[in-house]
Amino acid sequence: MTRARSGARGLADGTAGPTPTVGVIGLGTMGLPMAKNVLAAGFPLVAHNRSRGPVDALVALGATAAASPDELAGLSDIVITVLPDSPDVEAVVRGGRGVAAGIRPGSMLIDMTTASPALARDIAEYFHDRDVAVLDAPVSGGETGAVSGELSIMVGGDEDAYQRALPVLAAMGKTIVLVGGAGAGQVTKAANQMVVAITIAGVSEALLMAMKAGVDPEKVRQALLGGFAQSRILDLHGGRILARDYQPGFRSALQRKDLRIAAETAKAVKSSAPTTELVLDLYGDLVARGMGELDHSALAAFLEEAS
Amino acid sequence: MTRARSGARGLADGTAGPTPTVGVIGLGTMGLPMAKNVLAAGFPLVAHNRSRGPVDALVALGATAAASPDELAGLSDIVITVLPDSPDVEAVVRGGRGVAAGIRPGSMLIDMTTASPALARDIAEYFHDRDVAVLDAPVSGGETGAVSGELSIMVGGDEDAYQRALPVLAAMGKTIVLVGGAGAGQVTKAANQMVVAITIAGVSEALLMAMKAGVDPEKVRQALLGGFAQSRILDLHGGRILARDYQPGFRSALQRKDLRIAAETAKAVKSSAPTTELVLDLYGDLVARGMGELDHSALAAFLEEAS
């Protein structure tokens, strides 16, 4: 506690104070390895999760358990949330016993959930008068990147807060970019998910057509990788599609959720996004067919069944 | 004429005979620089085009003019067609005074037009009994690649014919792949055009959303290039979209034509291609709006107007 408080003072002063205590809420596939990397980088860690298992795992490594988000916030200089979706963020931050009930002036909230840009801006506004800095900092790179500490982190918020957060973010990510003000990280992630899902749709339809036309799809993939059709998706997901290996990776149900955020964001800012809407529908149908736990490249398998 | 005939004999024997005479029909944006590279590589060249200008340009460089496709075929060991669309290929090959009327046994026809796989298979079948080898060999790489001789060439046909054609193809292209039997080159090109157009749609919708949401789209582009959303389209066309520089490049009207071939091919082999169909419709609307002469990255401008 003493250490955490003096850490908070150092941060609030803008001086190079003691190492801040970091609280992490949400210890799932992404949050647990991210928290481990924060701990391994030397930051005192406080952990909270709905189920107790991953908290115990972190306590065994030297972390402190917190019984609720508000207790965690009271013990932390930097509170990080890594949750499934926007409503979870709303509940954990502003719900009963939420972060808002315990967070201290001069501290910081970093939401690393892939959530809606509108919510990110709303939360930043909400905490502005309470002297709590807020960053939205969704990630890409999947479980592999979370474990290796090589995530891409897309940050929205103030430059000052970003600089204060950077040492902690650097424990989790390799490419860390401040894209703009509040919500800009989430807009960037939404854009990322649009491009990823739509590219998967293109690669799926192309390889499926080649197969059905009796042309070796691996040769097609190789030929296309040499030209304008080149993409990381054609390389990696194209390879999975040809191997019919749909173990995630990134689950289709989450891809659908992220596309929903993207489509809603486009609509909110009156930006035409017909392809996004179509591919969102395709992933909706795929999930309805019981394929939501498969990797997002399983769109190819879904289209094959639909043919 | 003597030289051409002995060249044909050498090819027909499968021995390393004299240099074959190459005839090129269709001297447009792509065909003219391709023909120049064939000539520069040391192949005797016969040229035919509907308008006389580009023929004269080649004659000035040492080529022979032919007044019609059948005359050209009679003078050539390898006949190359580089035409706008499938109906043009049909007319030039099997129409009045067409290639079929003049082509000699033991020679070869290489169609480098982006045309339908069904037509490619039909033409290969048509010439099979006449001892004329046929390759479908559409290209990608655009005018730049045609001028520099660095096109990607996707070839369908027999291995023997491919090996005979390789020295001539190598004068025009850098990456040359025999993908499969008759029509496989066109199937590969159709797959390429699907992926290219759909990726442009994804990049356009994502960058447009970022802009409208008040986030610097160049920062978004940079952030996305570091992750799974990376593609050559995001890099090159994304750059054009942000610069609003829609000088072709590759014209939207041609992108639409190629997508039509892709959608028809998918339909013919009963392969589900909903995203291809949607993006085909978008390019159709774009062309209807008078934007067909702009680069295919102008889909972003079309979507912006439609927002």
Coordinates of C-alpha atoms in Angstrom, one line a residue:
Chain A
M1 CA 0.0 0.0 0.0
T2 CA 2.7 2.5 1.0
R3 CA 4.6 1.7 -2.1
A4 CA 1.5 2.1 -4.3
R5 CA 0.7 5.5 -2.7
S6 CA 4.2 6.9 -3.2
G7 CA 4.1 5.5 -6.8
A8 CA 0.9 7.5 -7.3
R9 CA 2.5 10.6 -6.0
G10 CA 5.4 10.2 -8.4
L11 CA 3.1 9.8 -11.3
A12 CA 0.9 12.7 -10.3
D13 CA 3.9 15.0 -10.0
G14 CA 5.0 14.0 -13.5
T15 CA 8.4 13.2 -12.0
A16 CA 10.2 9.9 -12.3
G17 CA 8.7 8.5 -9.2
P18 CA 8.7 5.0 -7.8
T19 CA 7.5 2.1 -9.9
P20 CA 3.7 2.3 -10.2
T21 CA 1.5 -0.5 -8.9
V22 CA -0.5 -2.0 -11.8
G23 CA -4.0 -3.5 -11.3
V24 CA -5.3 -5.9 -14.0
I25 CA -9.0 -6.8 -14.3
G26 CA -9.9 -9.6 -16.7
L27 CA -7.5 -12.5 -16.7
G28 CA -8.7 -14.5 -19.8
T29 CA -6.8 -15.8 -22.8
M30 CA -5.3 -12.3 -23.3
G31 CA -5.4 -10.7 -19.9
L32 CA -3.6 -13.5 -17.9
P33 CA -0.4 -13.6 -20.1
M34 CA -0.5 -9.8 -20.3
A35 CA -0.6 -9.5 -16.5
K36 CA 2.2 -12.0 -16.2
N37 CA 4.4 -9.9 -18.5
V38 CA 3.6 -6.7 -16.4
L39 CA 4.7 -8.6 -13.3
A40 CA 7.8 -10.0 -14.9
A41 CA 8.8 -6.5 -15.9
G42 CA 9.0 -5.6 -12.3
F43 CA 5.7 -3.8 -11.6
P44 CA 3.9 -4.6 -8.4
L45 CA 0.7 -6.3 -9.6
V46 CA -2.8 -6.4 -8.2
A47 CA -5.2 -8.9 -9.9
H48 CA -8.9 -9.3 -10.1
N49 CA -11.0 -11.7 -12.2
R50 CA -14.6 -13.1 -12.0
S51 CA -13.3 -16.6 -11.6
R52 CA -10.6 -17.2 -9.0
G53 CA -8.2 -19.6 -10.8
P54 CA -6.1 -17.1 -12.8
V55 CA -5.9 -14.8 -9.8
D56 CA -4.4 -17.6 -7.7
A57 CA -1.9 -18.3 -10.5
L58 CA -0.7 -14.7 -10.4
V59 CA -0.6 -14.6 -6.6
A60 CA 1.7 -17.6 -6.7
L61 CA 4.0 -15.4 -8.9
G62 CA 3.9 -12.6 -6.3
A63 CA 0.8 -10.6 -7.2
T64 CA -1.8 -9.3 -4.7
A65 CA -5.5 -10.5 -5.1
A66 CA -8.3 -7.9 -5.0
A67 CA -11.9 -9.1 -4.3
S68 CA -13.5 -6.5 -6.5
P69 CA -12.8 -3.8 -9.1
D70 CA -13.1 -1.0 -6.6
E71 CA -10.7 -2.7 -4.2
L72 CA -8.3 -3.2 -7.0
A73 CA -8.6 0.4 -8.1
G74 CA -7.8 1.6 -4.5
L75 CA -4.6 -0.4 -4.5
S76 CA -3.4 0.6 -8.0
D77 CA -1.7 3.5 -9.7
I78 CA -2.6 2.2 -13.1
V79 CA -5.8 0.1 -13.6
I80 CA -5.9 -2.0 -16.7
T81 CA -9.1 -3.7 -18.0
V82 CA -8.9 -6.6 -20.5
L83 CA -12.5 -7.7 -20.9
P84 CA -14.7 -9.5 -23.6
D85 CA -16.9 -6.6 -24.8
S86 CA -18.1 -3.1 -24.2
P87 CA -20.9 -4.0 -21.7
D88 CA -18.3 -5.8 -19.6
V89 CA -16.3 -2.6 -19.5
E90 CA -19.3 -0.5 -18.6
A91 CA -20.2 -3.0 -15.7
V92 CA -16.6 -3.3 -14.4
V93 CA -15.9 0.4 -14.5
R94 CA -19.2 2.1 -13.5
G95 CA -21.2 -0.8 -12.1
G96 CA -21.6 -1.8 -8.5
R97 CA -18.2 -2.1 -6.7
G98 CA -16.7 -0.9 -10.0
V99 CA -13.4 0.8 -10.7
A100 CA -15.1 4.2 -10.5
A101 CA -15.9 3.6 -6.8
G102 CA -12.3 3.0 -5.8
I103 CA -10.0 4.8 -8.2
R104 CA -7.9 7.6 -6.8
P105 CA -7.2 11.1 -8.2
G106 CA -3.9 11.1 -10.1
S107 CA -4.1 7.5 -11.2
M108 CA -4.9 6.1 -14.6
L109 CA -7.3 3.7 -16.3
I110 CA -6.2 1.9 -19.4
D111 CA -9.0 -0.1 -21.2
M112 CA -7.3 -2.7 -23.4
T113 CA -10.6 -4.4 -24.3
T114 CA -11.7 -4.2 -27.9
A115 CA -14.7 -2.1 -27.2
S116 CA -16.7 0.7 -28.9
P117 CA -15.0 4.1 -29.6
A118 CA -18.1 5.8 -28.3
L119 CA -17.7 4.1 -24.9
A120 CA -14.0 5.0 -24.8
R121 CA -14.8 8.7 -25.3
D122 CA -17.6 8.5 -22.8
I123 CA -15.4 7.0 -20.1
A124 CA -12.6 9.5 -20.7
E125 CA -15.1 12.3 -20.3
Y126 CA -16.5 10.7 -17.2
F127 CA -13.2 10.6 -15.4
H128 CA -11.8 13.9 -16.7
D129 CA -13.0 16.0 -13.7
R130 CA -11.9 13.4 -11.2
D131 CA -8.2 13.8 -12.3
V132 CA -8.1 10.2 -13.6
A133 CA -6.3 9.9 -16.9
V134 CA -7.9 7.4 -19.3
L135 CA -6.5 5.6 -22.3
D136 CA -8.1 3.3 -24.7
A137 CA -5.5 0.8 -25.8
P138 CA -6.9 -2.3 -27.6
V139 CA -4.4 -4.7 -29.0
S140 CA -3.8 -7.0 -31.9
G141 CA -1.5 -10.0 -32.1
G142 CA -3.6 -12.6 -30.4
E143 CA -2.7 -15.0 -27.6
T144 CA 0.7 -15.6 -29.2
G145 CA 1.5 -11.9 -29.0
A146 CA 0.1 -11.6 -25.5
V147 CA 2.3 -14.5 -24.2
S148 CA 5.4 -13.2 -26.0
G149 CA 4.8 -9.6 -25.0
E150 CA 4.8 -8.6 -28.6
L151 CA 1.3 -7.2 -29.1
S152 CA 0.5 -4.3 -31.3
I153 CA -1.2 -1.7 -29.0
M154 CA -3.3 1.1 -30.6
V155 CA -3.7 4.0 -28.1
G156 CA -6.1 6.8 -27.8
G157 CA -5.8 9.6 -25.2
D158 CA -3.5 12.4 -24.1
E159 CA 0.2 12.5 -24.9
D160 CA 1.0 13.0 -21.2
A161 CA -1.0 10.0 -20.1
Y162 CA 0.5 8.0 -23.0
Q163 CA 4.0 8.8 -21.9
R164 CA 3.2 7.8 -18.3
A165 CA 1.7 4.5 -19.4
L166 CA 4.4 3.7 -21.9
P167 CA 6.7 1.7 -19.6
V168 CA 3.8 -0.6 -18.6
L169 CA 2.5 -0.9 -22.2
A170 CA 6.0 -1.8 -23.3
A171 CA 5.9 -4.8 -21.0
M172 CA 3.0 -6.2 -23.1
G173 CA 3.6 -4.9 -26.6
K174 CA 6.2 -4.3 -29.2
T175 CA 4.5 -1.9 -31.6
I176 CA 2.8 0.8 -29.5
V177 CA 1.3 3.8 -31.3
L178 CA -0.6 6.8 -30.0
V179 CA -3.1 7.3 -32.8
G180 CA -5.0 10.3 -31.4
G181 CA -7.3 11.5 -28.6
A182 CA -9.8 9.5 -26.6
G183 CA -11.4 6.7 -28.7
A184 CA -8.8 6.8 -31.4
G185 CA -7.3 3.5 -30.3
Q186 CA -10.7 1.8 -30.6
V187 CA -11.4 3.4 -34.0
T188 CA -8.0 2.1 -35.2
K189 CA -8.8 -1.4 -33.8
A190 CA -12.2 -1.3 -35.5
A191 CA -10.5 -0.4 -38.8
N192 CA -8.1 -3.2 -38.3
Q193 CA -10.8 -5.7 -37.7
M194 CA -12.7 -4.5 -40.8
V195 CA -9.7 -5.0 -43.0
V196 CA -8.8 -8.4 -41.5
A197 CA -12.3 -9.8 -41.8
I198 CA -12.9 -8.5 -45.3
T199 CA -9.5 -9.7 -46.5
I200 CA -10.4 -13.2 -45.1
A201 CA -13.6 -13.1 -47.0
G202 CA -11.7 -12.2 -50.2
V203 CA -9.1 -14.9 -49.7
S204 CA -11.8 -17.5 -48.8
E205 CA -13.9 -16.8 -51.9
A206 CA -10.9 -16.8 -54.2
L207 CA -9.3 -20.1 -52.9
L208 CA -12.7 -21.8 -52.8
M209 CA -13.4 -20.8 -56.4
A210 CA -10.0 -22.1 -57.5
M211 CA -10.6 -25.4 -55.7
K212 CA -14.0 -25.9 -57.2
A213 CA -12.7 -25.0 -60.6
G214 CA -10.1 -27.8 -60.3
V215 CA -7.1 -25.6 -59.9
D216 CA -4.5 -26.3 -57.2
P217 CA -5.3 -23.6 -54.6
E218 CA -1.8 -23.8 -53.1
K219 CA -0.4 -22.8 -56.5
V220 CA -3.0 -20.0 -56.7
R221 CA -2.0 -18.8 -53.2
Q222 CA 1.7 -18.8 -54.2
A223 CA 1.0 -17.0 -57.4
L224 CA -1.1 -14.3 -55.7
L225 CA 1.4 -13.8 -52.9
G226 CA 3.8 -12.5 -55.6
G227 CA 1.6 -9.6 -56.7
F228 CA -0.9 -6.9 -55.6
A229 CA -3.1 -9.6 -53.9
Q230 CA -0.4 -10.1 -51.3
S231 CA -1.4 -9.9 -47.7
R232 CA -0.5 -11.4 -44.3
I233 CA -4.0 -12.9 -44.3
L234 CA -3.4 -14.6 -47.7
D235 CA -0.1 -16.0 -46.3
L236 CA -1.2 -17.1 -42.8
H237 CA -5.0 -17.6 -43.0
G238 CA -4.7 -18.8 -46.6
G239 CA -2.4 -21.5 -45.3
R240 CA -4.9 -22.5 -42.6
I241 CA -7.7 -22.6 -45.1
L242 CA -5.8 -25.0 -47.4
A243 CA -4.8 -27.1 -44.4
R244 CA -8.4 -26.9 -43.2
D245 CA -6.9 -26.2 -39.8
Y246 CA -9.5 -24.0 -38.0
Q247 CA -8.1 -24.2 -34.4
P248 CA -8.0 -20.6 -33.1
G249 CA -6.1 -18.4 -33.4
F250 CA -8.8 -15.8 -33.2
R251 CA -12.3 -17.1 -32.7
S252 CA -15.0 -16.3 -35.2
A253 CA -17.4 -15.3 -32.4
L254 CA -14.9 -12.5 -31.4
Q255 CA -14.4 -11.5 -35.0
R256 CA -18.1 -11.1 -35.3
K257 CA -18.2 -9.0 -32.2
D258 CA -15.4 -6.7 -33.4
L259 CA -17.1 -6.4 -36.8
R260 CA -20.3 -5.3 -35.1
I261 CA -18.4 -2.6 -33.3
A262 CA -16.8 -1.5 -36.6
A263 CA -20.2 -1.5 -38.4
E264 CA -21.8 0.5 -35.6
T265 CA -18.9 3.0 -35.5
A266 CA -19.1 3.5 -39.3
K267 CA -22.9 4.0 -39.0
A268 CA -22.4 6.5 -36.1
V269 CA -20.1 8.7 -38.1
K270 CA -22.1 8.2 -41.3
S271 CA -19.4 6.4 -43.2
S272 CA -20.5 3.9 -45.9
A273 CA -19.4 0.4 -45.1
P274 CA -21.5 -2.1 -47.2
T275 CA -18.7 -4.7 -47.3
T276 CA -18.3 -4.6 -43.6
E277 CA -22.0 -5.1 -43.1
L278 CA -22.1 -8.1 -45.5
V279 CA -19.1 -9.8 -43.8
L280 CA -20.6 -9.1 -40.4
D281 CA -23.8 -10.9 -41.7
L282 CA -21.6 -13.8 -42.9
Y283 CA -19.9 -14.2 -39.5
G284 CA -23.4 -14.0 -37.9
D285 CA -24.6 -16.9 -40.0
L286 CA -21.4 -18.8 -39.3
V287 CA -21.8 -18.4 -35.6
A288 CA -25.5 -19.4 -35.9
R289 CA -24.3 -22.6 -37.6
G290 CA -22.3 -23.4 -34.4
M291 CA -18.9 -22.5 -35.9
G292 CA -18.2 -19.5 -33.5
E293 CA -15.4 -21.3 -31.6
L294 CA -13.4 -21.9 -34.8
D295 CA -10.7 -19.6 -36.1
H296 CA -11.9 -16.6 -38.2
S297 CA -10.4 -18.2 -41.3
A298 CA -13.2 -20.8 -41.0
L299 CA -15.3 -18.4 -43.1
A300 CA -13.9 -20.4 -46.0
A301 CA -15.4 -23.6 -44.5
F302 CA -18.7 -21.8 -43.9
L303 CA -18.8 -20.6 -47.6
E304 CA -18.0 -24.1 -48.8
E305 CA -20.9 -25.5 -46.9
A306 CA -23.1 -22.7 -48.2
S307 CA -22.1 -23.4 -51.8
Chain B
M1 CA 9.0 -15.8 -93.9
T2 CA 11.7 -18.3 -94.4
R3 CA 13.0 -17.7 -90.9
A4 CA 9.6 -18.0 -89.4
R5 CA 8.9 -21.3 -91.1
S6 CA 12.2 -22.9 -90.0
G7 CA 11.5 -21.5 -86.5
A8 CA 8.1 -23.3 -86.6
R9 CA 9.8 -26.5 -87.6
G10 CA 12.3 -26.3 -84.7
L11 CA 9.5 -25.7 -82.2
A12 CA 7.4 -28.5 -83.6
D13 CA 10.3 -30.9 -83.4
G14 CA 10.7 -30.0 -79.7
T15 CA 14.4 -29.3 -80.5
A16 CA 16.2 -26.1 -79.9
G17 CA 15.4 -24.7 -83.3
P18 CA 15.8 -21.1 -84.6
T19 CA 14.3 -18.2 -82.7
P20 CA 10.5 -18.3 -83.2
T21 CA 8.7 -15.4 -84.8
V22 CA 6.2 -13.9 -82.4
G23 CA 3.0 -12.2 -83.5
V24 CA 1.2 -9.8 -81.2
I25 CA -2.4 -8.8 -81.7
G26 CA -3.7 -6.0 -79.5
L27 CA -1.3 -3.1 -78.9
G28 CA -3.0 -1.1 -76.2
T29 CA -1.6 0.1 -72.8
M30 CA -0.4 -3.4 -72.0
G31 CA 0.1 -5.0 -75.4
L32 CA 2.4 -2.3 -76.9
P33 CA 5.0 -2.3 -74.2
M34 CA 4.8 -6.1 -74.0
A35 CA 5.5 -6.4 -77.8
K36 CA 8.4 -4.0 -77.5
N37 CA 10.0 -6.2 -74.8
V38 CA 9.5 -9.3 -77.0
L39 CA 11.2 -7.4 -79.9
A40 CA 14.0 -6.1 -77.6
A41 CA 14.7 -9.7 -76.5
G42 CA 15.6 -10.6 -80.0
F43 CA 12.4 -12.3 -81.3
P44 CA 11.3 -11.4 -84.9
L45 CA 8.0 -9.6 -84.3
V46 CA 4.8 -9.4 -86.4
A47 CA 2.3 -6.8 -85.2
H48 CA -1.4 -6.2 -85.7
N49 CA -3.8 -3.8 -84.1
R50 CA -7.2 -2.3 -85.0
S51 CA -5.8 1.2 -85.1
R52 CA -2.5 1.6 -87.0
G53 CA -0.5 4.0 -84.7
P54 CA 1.1 1.4 -82.4
V55 CA 1.8 -0.9 -85.4
D56 CA 3.8 1.9 -87.0
A57 CA 5.7 2.5 -83.8
L58 CA 6.7 -1.2 -83.7
V59 CA 7.6 -1.2 -87.5
A60 CA 9.9 1.7 -86.8
L61 CA 11.7 -0.6 -84.3
G62 CA 12.0 -3.4 -86.8
A63 CA 8.7 -5.3 -86.6
T64 CA 6.6 -6.5 -89.6
A65 CA 3.0 -5.2 -89.9
A66 CA 0.2 -7.7 -90.6
A67 CA -3.1 -6.4 -92.0
S68 CA -5.3 -8.9 -90.2
P69 CA -5.2 -11.6 -87.5
D70 CA -5.1 -14.4 -90.0
E71 CA -2.2 -12.8 -91.9
L72 CA -0.4 -12.4 -88.6
A73 CA -1.0 -16.0 -87.7
G74 CA 0.4 -17.2 -91.0
L75 CA 3.6 -15.3 -90.4
S76 CA 4.1 -16.3 -86.8
D77 CA 5.3 -19.4 -84.8
I78 CA 3.8 -18.0 -81.6
V79 CA 0.6 -15.8 -81.7
I80 CA 0.0 -13.7 -78.7
T81 CA -3.3 -11.9 -78.1
V82 CA -3.6 -9.0 -75.5
L83 CA -7.2 -7.8 -75.8
P84 CA -9.7 -5.9 -73.7
D85 CA -12.2 -8.7 -72.9
S86 CA -13.5 -12.2 -73.8
P87 CA -15.7 -11.2 -76.7
D88 CA -12.7 -9.5 -78.3
V89 CA -10.7 -12.7 -78.0
E90 CA -13.6 -14.7 -79.5
A91 CA -13.7 -12.2 -82.5
V92 CA -10.0 -12.0 -83.1
V93 CA -9.4 -15.8 -82.8
R94 CA -12.5 -17.3 -84.5
G95 CA -14.2 -14.3 -86.2
G96 CA -13.8 -13.3 -89.9
R97 CA -10.1 -13.1 -90.9
G98 CA -9.3 -14.4 -87.4
V99 CA -6.3 -16.2 -86.1
A100 CA -7.9 -19.6 -86.7
A101 CA -8.1 -18.9 -90.4
G102 CA -4.3 -18.4 -90.7
I103 CA -2.6 -20.3 -87.9
R104 CA -0.3 -23.2 -88.9
P105 CA 0.0 -26.7 -87.4
G106 CA 2.9 -26.8 -84.9
S107 CA 2.5 -23.2 -83.9
M108 CA 1.1 -21.8 -80.7
L109 CA -1.5 -19.4 -79.4
I110 CA -1.0 -17.6 -76.1
D111 CA -4.0 -15.5 -74.9
M112 CA -2.7 -13.0 -72.4
T113 CA -6.0 -11.1 -72.2
T114 CA -7.8 -11.3 -68.8
A115 CA -10.8 -13.4 -70.1
S116 CA -13.1 -16.1 -68.9
P117 CA -11.7 -19.5 -67.9
A118 CA -14.5 -21.1 -69.8
L119 CA -13.4 -19.4 -73.1
A120 CA -9.8 -20.4 -72.4
R121 CA -10.8 -24.1 -72.1
D122 CA -13.0 -23.8 -75.2
I123 CA -10.3 -22.4 -77.3
A124 CA -7.7 -24.9 -76.2
E125 CA -10.2 -27.7 -77.1
Y126 CA -11.0 -26.1 -80.4
F127 CA -7.3 -26.0 -81.5
H128 CA -6.4 -29.4 -80.0
D129 CA -7.0 -31.4 -83.2
R130 CA -5.3 -28.9 -85.4
D131 CA -1.9 -29.4 -83.7
V132 CA -1.9 -25.8 -82.3
A133 CA -0.9 -25.6 -78.7
V134 CA -2.8 -23.1 -76.6
L135 CA -1.9 -21.3 -73.4
D136 CA -4.0 -18.9 -71.3
A137 CA -1.5 -16.5 -69.7
P138 CA -3.1 -13.4 -68.2
V139 CA -0.9 -11.0 -66.3
S140 CA -0.8 -8.8 -63.4
G141 CA 1.5 -5.9 -62.6
G142 CA -0.2 -3.2 -64.7
E143 CA 1.3 -0.8 -67.3
T144 CA 4.4 -0.3 -65.1
G145 CA 5.1 -4.1 -65.1
A146 CA 4.4 -4.3 -68.8
V147 CA 6.9 -1.5 -69.6
S148 CA 9.6 -2.9 -67.3
G149 CA 9.1 -6.5 -68.4
E150 CA 8.3 -7.5 -64.8
L151 CA 4.8 -8.7 -65.1
S152 CA 3.4 -11.7 -63.1
I153 CA 2.2 -14.2 -65.7
M154 CA -0.3 -16.9 -64.6
V155 CA -0.3 -19.7 -67.1
G156 CA -2.7 -22.5 -67.9
G157 CA -2.0 -25.3 -70.4
D158 CA 0.3 -28.2 -71.1
E159 CA 3.8 -28.4 -69.6
D160 CA 5.4 -28.9 -73.1
A161 CA 3.7 -25.8 -74.5
Y162 CA 4.7 -23.9 -71.4
Q163 CA 8.3 -24.8 -71.8
R164 CA 8.3 -23.8 -75.4
A165 CA 6.7 -20.5 -74.5
L166 CA 8.9 -19.7 -71.6
P167 CA 11.6 -17.8 -73.4
V168 CA 9.0 -15.5 -74.9
L169 CA 7.1 -15.1 -71.7
A170 CA 10.4 -14.3 -69.9
A171 CA 10.8 -11.3 -72.2
M172 CA 7.6 -9.8 -70.6
G173 CA 7.4 -11.1 -67.1
K174 CA 9.4 -11.8 -64.0
T175 CA 7.2 -14.2 -62.0
I176 CA 5.9 -16.9 -64.4
V177 CA 3.9 -19.8 -63.0
L178 CA 2.3 -22.7 -64.7
V179 CA -0.7 -23.1 -62.5
G180 CA -2.5 -26.0 -64.2
G181 CA -4.2 -27.1 -67.4
A182 CA -6.2 -25.0 -69.8
G183 CA -8.1 -22.2 -68.1
A184 CA -6.0 -22.4 -64.9
G185 CA -4.2 -19.2 -65.7
Q186 CA -7.6 -17.4 -66.0
V187 CA -8.9 -19.0 -62.8
T188 CA -5.8 -17.7 -61.0
K189 CA -6.2 -14.2 -62.5
A190 CA -9.9 -14.2 -61.5
A191 CA -8.9 -15.2 -57.9
N192 CA -6.3 -12.5 -57.9
Q193 CA -8.9 -9.8 -59.0
M194 CA -11.3 -11.0 -56.4
V195 CA -8.7 -10.6 -53.6
V196 CA -7.5 -7.3 -54.9
A197 CA -10.9 -5.7 -55.3
I198 CA -12.3 -7.0 -52.0
T199 CA -9.1 -5.9 -50.2
I200 CA -9.5 -2.4 -51.7
A201 CA -13.1 -2.4 -50.4
G202 CA -11.9 -3.3 -46.9
V203 CA -9.1 -0.7 -46.9
S204 CA -11.5 1.9 -48.3
E205 CA -14.2 1.4 -45.7
A206 CA -11.7 1.3 -42.9
L207 CA -9.8 4.5 -43.8
L208 CA -13.0 6.3 -44.6
M209 CA -14.4 5.4 -41.1
A210 CA -11.2 6.5 -39.4
M211 CA -11.4 9.9 -41.3
K212 CA -15.0 10.4 -40.5
A213 CA -14.4 9.5 -36.9
G214 CA -11.8 12.3 -36.7
V215 CA -8.8 9.9 -36.5
D216 CA -5.7 10.6 -38.7
P217 CA -6.1 7.9 -41.4
E218 CA -2.4 7.9 -42.1
K219 CA -1.6 6.9 -38.5
V220 CA -4.3 4.2 -38.8
R221 CA -2.7 3.0 -42.1
Q222 CA 0.7 2.9 -40.4
A223 CA -0.6 1.1 -37.4
L224 CA -2.4 -1.5 -39.5
L225 CA 0.6 -2.2 -41.7
G226 CA 2.4 -3.6 -38.7
G227 CA -0.2 -6.3 -38.0
F228 CA -2.5 -8.9 -39.5
A229 CA -4.2 -6.2 -41.6
Q230 CA -1.0 -5.7 -43.7
S231 CA -1.4 -6.0 -47.4
R232 CA 0.2 -4.5 -50.5
I233 CA -3.2 -2.9 -51.2
L234 CA -3.2 -1.2 -47.8
D235 CA 0.3 0.1 -48.5
L236 CA 0.0 1.2 -52.2
H237 CA -3.7 1.8 -52.6
G238 CA -4.1 3.0 -49.1
G239 CA -1.5 5.6 -49.9
R240 CA -3.4 6.7 -53.0
I241 CA -6.6 6.9 -51.1
L242 CA -5.1 9.2 -48.5
A243 CA -3.5 11.4 -51.2
R244 CA -6.8 11.3 -53.1
D245 CA -4.7 10.5 -56.2
Y246 CA -7.0 8.4 -58.4
Q247 CA -5.0 8.5 -61.7
P248 CA -4.7 4.9 -63.0
G249 CA -2.9 2.6 -62.2
F250 CA -5.7 0.1 -63.0
R251 CA -8.9 1.5 -64.2
S252 CA -12.1 0.8 -62.3
A253 CA -14.0 -0.1 -65.5
L254 CA -11.4 -2.9 -66.0
Q255 CA -11.6 -3.9 -62.3
R256 CA -15.4 -4.3 -62.8
K257 CA -14.9 -6.4 -65.9
D258 CA -12.5 -8.7 -64.2
L259 CA -14.8 -9.0 -61.1
R260 CA -17.6 -10.0 -63.5
I261 CA -15.5 -12.8 -64.9
A262 CA -14.6 -13.8 -61.3
A263 CA -18.3 -13.8 -60.2
E264 CA -19.4 -15.7 -63.3
T265 CA -16.6 -18.3 -62.8
A266 CA -17.6 -18.8 -59.1
K267 CA -21.2 -19.2 -60.2
A268 CA -20.3 -21.7 -62.9
V269 CA -18.5 -23.9 -60.5
K270 CA -21.1 -23.4 -57.7
S271 CA -18.7 -21.6 -55.4
S272 CA -20.2 -19.2 -52.9
A273 CA -18.9 -15.7 -53.5
P274 CA -21.2 -13.1 -51.8
T275 CA -18.5 -10.6 -51.1
T276 CA -17.3 -10.7 -54.7
E277 CA -20.9 -10.1 -55.9
L278 CA -21.3 -7.1 -53.6
V279 CA -18.0 -5.5 -54.6
L280 CA -18.9 -6.1 -58.3
D281 CA -22.1 -4.2 -57.6
L282 CA -20.1 -1.4 -56.0
Y283 CA -17.8 -1.1 -59.0
G284 CA -20.9 -1.2 -61.2
D285 CA -22.4 1.7 -59.4
L286 CA -19.1 3.5 -59.5
V287 CA -18.8 3.1 -63.2
A288 CA -22.4 4.3 -63.6
R289 CA -21.4 7.4 -61.7
G290 CA -18.9 8.2 -64.4
M291 CA -15.8 7.2 -62.3
G292 CA -14.8 4.2 -64.5
E293 CA -11.6 5.9 -65.8
L294 CA -10.3 6.4 -62.3
D295 CA -7.9 4.0 -60.5
H296 CA -9.7 1.1 -58.8
S297 CA -8.7 2.6 -55.4
A298 CA -11.3 5.3 -56.2
L299 CA -13.8 2.9 -54.6
A300 CA -12.9 4.9 -51.5
A301 CA -14.1 8.2 -53.2
F302 CA -17.2 6.5 -54.4
L303 CA -18.0 5.3 -50.9
E304 CA -17.4 8.7 -49.5
E305 CA -19.8 10.2 -52.0
A306 CA -22.3 7.5 -51.1
S307 CA -22.0 8.2 -47.3

